[in-house]
């Protein structure tokens, strides 16, 4: 192992977590919707990195392929076909600020309680892993153990495509 | 020796909780349908990350979680396709996709 490798790995992990967090914040806070889509794409790239750290390069590839490549591009097409910009945020009054403070306090209390609860129990330690979780093992189990859900997902996607076509086509006049 | 941050379950669970919180906040705050759809995608991602982290750290078979997350991604893609077609149909009828203005039902 080269010297400083653990430091480099930690730095990459911190960068990926920061990418995810910044992307998620951009996705929900920005006013222009196209920036929000960009935030979602950034967040998904960060998530792909997290999946890589969780030992699944296959899922990292799928995340980029499906979310960044398909979902974000489709949403951009939806943005181009409509005018989705957010209206200007209105000014906050004192009463609403007070209710917001109450909500934040409740959230903090819930977060604290859940954290205490999680630390009290502790997670079950990992037993010896029987399979290796490689792409080969994934393919074998998709074709044997999980073949029925696999086929059902393909059916769901087919119905979704047909339904999307039917819904988006109805109401369009000939001109 | 200290355990690195990327080898701890709690870190991933924290990130997933943050994504869920951001998604719910966006779902409440957004006034347009596309913004709400994006926030929904964040919630999906939070669930997928949770499943994957628990699978990596507590499950004996590491391929189960990956297949589950793959199914979640497929369902999210189907949801986006249907949602966007509904949005386009609504925009064609109302000339707007702000959730305050689209408030009538027919039929």
GROMACS .gro file of C-alpha atoms in nm:
model
  282
    1UNK     CA    1   0.000   0.000   0.000
    2UNK     CA    2   0.145   0.333  -0.099
    3UNK     CA    3   0.207   0.584   0.184
    4UNK     CA    4  -0.070   0.836   0.233
    5UNK     CA    5  -0.326   0.617   0.056
    6UNK     CA    6  -0.572   0.632   0.345
    7UNK     CA    7  -0.548   1.011   0.346
    8UNK     CA    8  -0.622   1.025  -0.027
    9UNK     CA    9  -0.919   0.789   0.014
   10UNK     CA   10  -1.057   0.999   0.298
   11UNK     CA   11  -1.017   1.317   0.092
   12UNK     CA   12  -1.204   1.160  -0.202
   13UNK     CA   13  -1.480   1.043   0.033
   14UNK     CA   14  -1.519   1.391   0.184
   15UNK     CA   15  -1.534   1.542  -0.166
   16UNK     CA   16  -1.803   1.295  -0.271
   17UNK     CA   17  -2.013   1.359   0.040
   18UNK     CA   18  -1.979   1.734  -0.016
   19UNK     CA   19  -2.090   1.689  -0.379
   20UNK     CA   20  -2.398   1.497  -0.266
   21UNK     CA   21  -2.493   1.750   0.001
   22UNK     CA   22  -2.435   2.056  -0.218
   23UNK     CA   23  -2.627   1.896  -0.504
   24UNK     CA   24  -2.924   1.816  -0.281
   25UNK     CA   25  -2.928   2.170  -0.138
   26UNK     CA   26  -2.907   2.318  -0.488
   27UNK     CA   27  -3.190   2.091  -0.600
   28UNK     CA   28  -3.433   2.215  -0.335
   29UNK     CA   29  -3.322   2.575  -0.270
   30UNK     CA   30  -3.272   2.733  -0.612
   31UNK     CA   31  -3.540   2.944  -0.775
   32UNK     CA   32  -3.471   2.860  -1.139
   33UNK     CA   33  -3.584   2.505  -1.209
   34UNK     CA   34  -3.300   2.435  -1.453
   35UNK     CA   35  -3.049   2.495  -1.173
   36UNK     CA   36  -3.249   2.259  -0.960
   37UNK     CA   37  -3.213   1.987  -1.226
   38UNK     CA   38  -2.839   2.053  -1.233
   39UNK     CA   39  -2.833   2.011  -0.857
   40UNK     CA   40  -3.010   1.677  -0.891
   41UNK     CA   41  -2.749   1.565  -1.146
   42UNK     CA   42  -2.464   1.668  -0.913
   43UNK     CA   43  -2.630   1.488  -0.624
   44UNK     CA   44  -2.661   1.172  -0.834
   45UNK     CA   45  -2.294   1.182  -0.932
   46UNK     CA   46  -2.211   1.206  -0.561
   47UNK     CA   47  -2.444   0.915  -0.489
   48UNK     CA   48  -2.266   0.710  -0.754
   49UNK     CA   49  -1.941   0.774  -0.568
   50UNK     CA   50  -2.104   0.665  -0.243
   51UNK     CA   51  -2.220   0.342  -0.408
   52UNK     CA   52  -1.863   0.286  -0.523
   53UNK     CA   53  -1.743   0.326  -0.166
   54UNK     CA   54  -2.013   0.079  -0.059
   55UNK     CA   55  -1.850  -0.184  -0.277
   56UNK     CA   56  -2.072  -0.178  -0.584
   57UNK     CA   57  -1.918  -0.031  -0.900
   58UNK     CA   58  -2.211  -0.177  -1.095
   59UNK     CA   59  -2.463   0.036  -0.908
   60UNK     CA   60  -2.241   0.343  -0.945
   61UNK     CA   61  -2.249   0.294  -1.320
   62UNK     CA   62  -2.626   0.237  -1.317
   63UNK     CA   63  -2.683   0.549  -1.106
   64UNK     CA   64  -2.499   0.768  -1.355
   65UNK     CA   65  -2.660   0.593  -1.652
   66UNK     CA   66  -3.020   0.607  -1.526
   67UNK     CA   67  -3.033   0.924  -1.318
   68UNK     CA   68  -2.786   1.158  -1.485
   69UNK     CA   69  -2.829   1.014  -1.831
   70UNK     CA   70  -3.202   0.947  -1.844
   71UNK     CA   71  -3.397   1.107  -1.560
   72UNK     CA   72  -3.224   1.446  -1.560
   73UNK     CA   73  -3.232   1.473  -1.939
   74UNK     CA   74  -3.602   1.384  -1.941
   75UNK     CA   75  -3.673   1.648  -1.676
   76UNK     CA   76  -3.480   1.903  -1.884
   77UNK     CA   77  -3.709   1.820  -2.177
   78UNK     CA   78  -4.007   1.870  -1.945
   79UNK     CA   79  -3.864   2.209  -1.842
   80UNK     CA   80  -3.830   2.309  -2.206
   81UNK     CA   81  -4.191   2.213  -2.281
   82UNK     CA   82  -4.340   2.419  -1.997
   83UNK     CA   83  -4.260   2.730  -1.794
   84UNK     CA   84  -4.180   2.596  -1.453
   85UNK     CA   85  -3.996   2.885  -1.283
   86UNK     CA   86  -4.087   2.935  -0.922
   87UNK     CA   87  -4.280   3.249  -0.829
   88UNK     CA   88  -4.090   3.498  -0.616
   89UNK     CA   89  -4.077   3.394  -0.252
   90UNK     CA   90  -4.288   3.624  -0.042
   91UNK     CA   91  -4.170   3.806   0.265
   92UNK     CA   92  -4.197   3.628   0.595
   93UNK     CA   93  -4.397   3.779   0.877
   94UNK     CA   94  -4.310   3.751   1.244
   95UNK     CA   95  -4.578   3.492   1.315
   96UNK     CA   96  -4.453   3.259   1.041
   97UNK     CA   97  -4.096   3.296   1.166
   98UNK     CA   98  -4.213   3.190   1.513
   99UNK     CA   99  -4.385   2.880   1.373
  100UNK     CA  100  -4.070   2.801   1.172
  101UNK     CA  101  -3.862   2.820   1.490
  102UNK     CA  102  -4.104   2.581   1.661
  103UNK     CA  103  -4.076   2.341   1.366
  104UNK     CA  104  -3.696   2.352   1.377
  105UNK     CA  105  -3.700   2.284   1.752
  106UNK     CA  106  -3.929   1.982   1.704
  107UNK     CA  107  -3.703   1.850   1.425
  108UNK     CA  108  -3.392   1.891   1.641
  109UNK     CA  109  -3.557   1.706   1.930
  110UNK     CA  110  -3.664   1.421   1.701
  111UNK     CA  111  -3.316   1.399   1.550
  112UNK     CA  112  -3.156   1.391   1.894
  113UNK     CA  113  -3.395   1.119   2.015
  114UNK     CA  114  -3.341   0.901   1.708
  115UNK     CA  115  -2.963   0.940   1.737
  116UNK     CA  116  -2.973   0.837   2.104
  117UNK     CA  117  -3.194   0.542   2.015
  118UNK     CA  118  -2.961   0.428   1.737
  119UNK     CA  119  -2.652   0.455   1.955
  120UNK     CA  120  -2.817   0.268   2.243
  121UNK     CA  121  -2.886  -0.047   2.042
  122UNK     CA  122  -2.590  -0.081   1.813
  123UNK     CA  123  -2.599  -0.264   1.485
  124UNK     CA  124  -2.548  -0.636   1.442
  125UNK     CA  125  -2.195  -0.703   1.329
  126UNK     CA  126  -2.145  -0.844   0.983
  127UNK     CA  127  -2.125  -1.223   0.976
  128UNK     CA  128  -1.893  -1.392   0.735
  129UNK     CA  129  -2.000  -1.305   0.382
  130UNK     CA  130  -2.093  -1.608   0.178
  131UNK     CA  131  -2.107  -1.447  -0.165
  132UNK     CA  132  -1.885  -1.186  -0.319
  133UNK     CA  133  -2.142  -0.950  -0.471
  134UNK     CA  134  -1.959  -0.919  -0.801
  135UNK     CA  135  -2.135  -0.841  -1.127
  136UNK     CA  136  -2.121  -1.210  -1.213
  137UNK     CA  137  -2.298  -1.307  -0.890
  138UNK     CA  138  -2.553  -1.030  -0.953
  139UNK     CA  139  -2.628  -1.163  -1.299
  140UNK     CA  140  -2.665  -1.519  -1.177
  141UNK     CA  141  -2.907  -1.422  -0.901
  142UNK     CA  142  -3.105  -1.194  -1.133
  143UNK     CA  143  -3.159  -1.489  -1.365
  144UNK     CA  144  -3.232  -1.747  -1.094
  145UNK     CA  145  -3.353  -1.625  -0.755
  146UNK     CA  146  -3.491  -1.288  -0.863
  147UNK     CA  147  -3.610  -1.373  -1.212
  148UNK     CA  148  -3.976  -1.306  -1.130
  149UNK     CA  149  -3.921  -0.953  -0.988
  150UNK     CA  150  -3.690  -0.886  -1.282
  151UNK     CA  151  -3.963  -0.971  -1.531
  152UNK     CA  152  -4.217  -0.774  -1.329
  153UNK     CA  153  -3.994  -0.465  -1.340
  154UNK     CA  154  -3.968  -0.494  -1.715
  155UNK     CA  155  -4.347  -0.519  -1.734
  156UNK     CA  156  -4.384  -0.210  -1.511
  157UNK     CA  157  -4.146  -0.015  -1.734
  158UNK     CA  158  -4.335  -0.121  -2.046
  159UNK     CA  159  -4.670  -0.015  -1.895
  160UNK     CA  160  -4.512   0.314  -1.781
  161UNK     CA  161  -4.383   0.391  -2.130
  162UNK     CA  162  -4.720   0.314  -2.290
  163UNK     CA  163  -4.906   0.511  -2.023
  164UNK     CA  164  -4.676   0.810  -2.064
  165UNK     CA  165  -4.732   0.805  -2.439
  166UNK     CA  166  -5.110   0.784  -2.400
  167UNK     CA  167  -5.131   1.058  -2.135
  168UNK     CA  168  -4.900   1.301  -2.312
  169UNK     CA  169  -5.068   1.245  -2.649
  170UNK     CA  170  -5.429   1.295  -2.544
  171UNK     CA  171  -5.570   1.645  -2.592
  172UNK     CA  172  -5.331   1.740  -2.868
  173UNK     CA  173  -5.516   1.897  -3.157
  174UNK     CA  174  -5.433   1.833  -3.518
  175UNK     CA  175  -5.309   2.183  -3.611
  176UNK     CA  176  -0.639   0.261   1.517
  177UNK     CA  177  -0.923   0.487   1.408
  178UNK     CA  178  -1.180   0.352   1.166
  179UNK     CA  179  -1.205   0.560   0.849
  180UNK     CA  180  -1.527   0.749   0.790
  181UNK     CA  181  -1.614   0.555   0.477
  182UNK     CA  182  -1.618   0.230   0.673
  183UNK     CA  183  -1.888   0.333   0.917
  184UNK     CA  184  -2.257   0.263   0.876
  185UNK     CA  185  -2.366   0.575   1.066
  186UNK     CA  186  -2.206   0.809   0.812
  187UNK     CA  187  -2.410   0.666   0.527
  188UNK     CA  188  -2.727   0.663   0.733
  189UNK     CA  189  -2.667   1.030   0.817
  190UNK     CA  190  -2.627   1.122   0.451
  191UNK     CA  191  -2.945   0.930   0.366
  192UNK     CA  192  -3.135   1.109   0.645
  193UNK     CA  193  -3.013   1.442   0.510
  194UNK     CA  194  -3.130   1.353   0.159
  195UNK     CA  195  -3.471   1.251   0.295
  196UNK     CA  196  -3.500   1.579   0.488
  197UNK     CA  197  -3.399   1.783   0.183
  198UNK     CA  198  -3.651   1.595  -0.030
  199UNK     CA  199  -3.940   1.650   0.211
  200UNK     CA  200  -3.845   2.018   0.246
  201UNK     CA  201  -3.843   2.059  -0.131
  202UNK     CA  202  -4.173   1.873  -0.166
  203UNK     CA  203  -4.336   2.117   0.076
  204UNK     CA  204  -4.166   2.434  -0.048
  205UNK     CA  205  -4.191   2.392  -0.423
  206UNK     CA  206  -4.481   2.557  -0.604
  207UNK     CA  207  -4.435   2.385  -0.941
  208UNK     CA  208  -4.486   2.022  -1.033
  209UNK     CA  209  -4.139   1.971  -1.180
  210UNK     CA  210  -3.977   2.099  -0.861
  211UNK     CA  211  -4.187   1.855  -0.660
  212UNK     CA  212  -4.082   1.573  -0.895
  213UNK     CA  213  -3.715   1.656  -0.837
  214UNK     CA  214  -3.769   1.653  -0.460
  215UNK     CA  215  -3.936   1.313  -0.495
  216UNK     CA  216  -3.629   1.182  -0.675
  217UNK     CA  217  -3.419   1.293  -0.378
  218UNK     CA  218  -3.642   1.090  -0.145
  219UNK     CA  219  -3.602   0.785  -0.371
  220UNK     CA  220  -3.225   0.830  -0.359
  221UNK     CA  221  -3.232   0.847   0.020
  222UNK     CA  222  -3.418   0.516   0.039
  223UNK     CA  223  -3.179   0.352  -0.207
  224UNK     CA  224  -2.873   0.473  -0.017
  225UNK     CA  225  -3.021   0.344   0.309
  226UNK     CA  226  -3.084  -0.002   0.164
  227UNK     CA  227  -2.740  -0.018   0.008
  228UNK     CA  228  -2.558   0.089   0.327
  229UNK     CA  229  -2.747  -0.158   0.547
  230UNK     CA  230  -2.681  -0.429   0.290
  231UNK     CA  231  -2.308  -0.357   0.286
  232UNK     CA  232  -2.263  -0.353   0.662
  233UNK     CA  233  -2.515  -0.598   0.807
  234UNK     CA  234  -2.619  -0.848   0.540
  235UNK     CA  235  -2.447  -1.180   0.470
  236UNK     CA  236  -2.524  -1.168   0.098
  237UNK     CA  237  -2.403  -0.845  -0.066
  238UNK     CA  238  -2.590  -0.893  -0.392
  239UNK     CA  239  -2.942  -0.868  -0.243
  240UNK     CA  240  -2.918  -0.496  -0.170
  241UNK     CA  241  -2.772  -0.419  -0.510
  242UNK     CA  242  -3.061  -0.593  -0.686
  243UNK     CA  243  -3.311  -0.414  -0.461
  244UNK     CA  244  -3.155  -0.075  -0.538
  245UNK     CA  245  -3.161  -0.161  -0.908
  246UNK     CA  246  -3.537  -0.222  -0.879
  247UNK     CA  247  -3.578   0.108  -0.693
  248UNK     CA  248  -3.400   0.285  -0.979
  249UNK     CA  249  -3.628   0.119  -1.234
  250UNK     CA  250  -3.939   0.225  -1.044
  251UNK     CA  251  -3.805   0.581  -1.008
  252UNK     CA  252  -3.748   0.598  -1.383
  253UNK     CA  253  -4.104   0.478  -1.448
  254UNK     CA  254  -4.235   0.736  -1.200
  255UNK     CA  255  -4.049   1.017  -1.375
  256UNK     CA  256  -4.183   0.912  -1.716
  257UNK     CA  257  -4.544   0.904  -1.596
  258UNK     CA  258  -4.504   1.222  -1.391
  259UNK     CA  259  -4.358   1.424  -1.675
  260UNK     CA  260  -4.627   1.311  -1.918
  261UNK     CA  261  -4.894   1.416  -1.666
  262UNK     CA  262  -4.716   1.751  -1.625
  263UNK     CA  263  -4.711   1.808  -2.000
  264UNK     CA  264  -5.078   1.715  -2.031
  265UNK     CA  265  -5.165   1.954  -1.744
  266UNK     CA  266  -4.960   2.232  -1.903
  267UNK     CA  267  -5.141   2.184  -2.230
  268UNK     CA  268  -5.477   2.229  -2.059
  269UNK     CA  269  -5.399   2.500  -1.803
  270UNK     CA  270  -5.099   2.681  -1.959
  271UNK     CA  271  -4.939   2.660  -1.615
  272UNK     CA  272  -4.786   2.401  -1.387
  273UNK     CA  273  -4.803   2.597  -1.064
  274UNK     CA  274  -4.973   2.384  -0.804
  275UNK     CA  275  -5.190   2.674  -0.678
  276UNK     CA  276  -5.352   2.738  -1.013
  277UNK     CA  277  -5.420   2.377  -1.104
  278UNK     CA  278  -5.690   2.317  -0.846
  279UNK     CA  279  -5.999   2.198  -1.034
  280UNK     CA  280  -6.111   1.844  -1.102
  281UNK     CA  281  -6.356   1.737  -1.367
  282UNK     CA  282  -6.546   1.422  -1.437
   0.00000   0.00000   0.00000
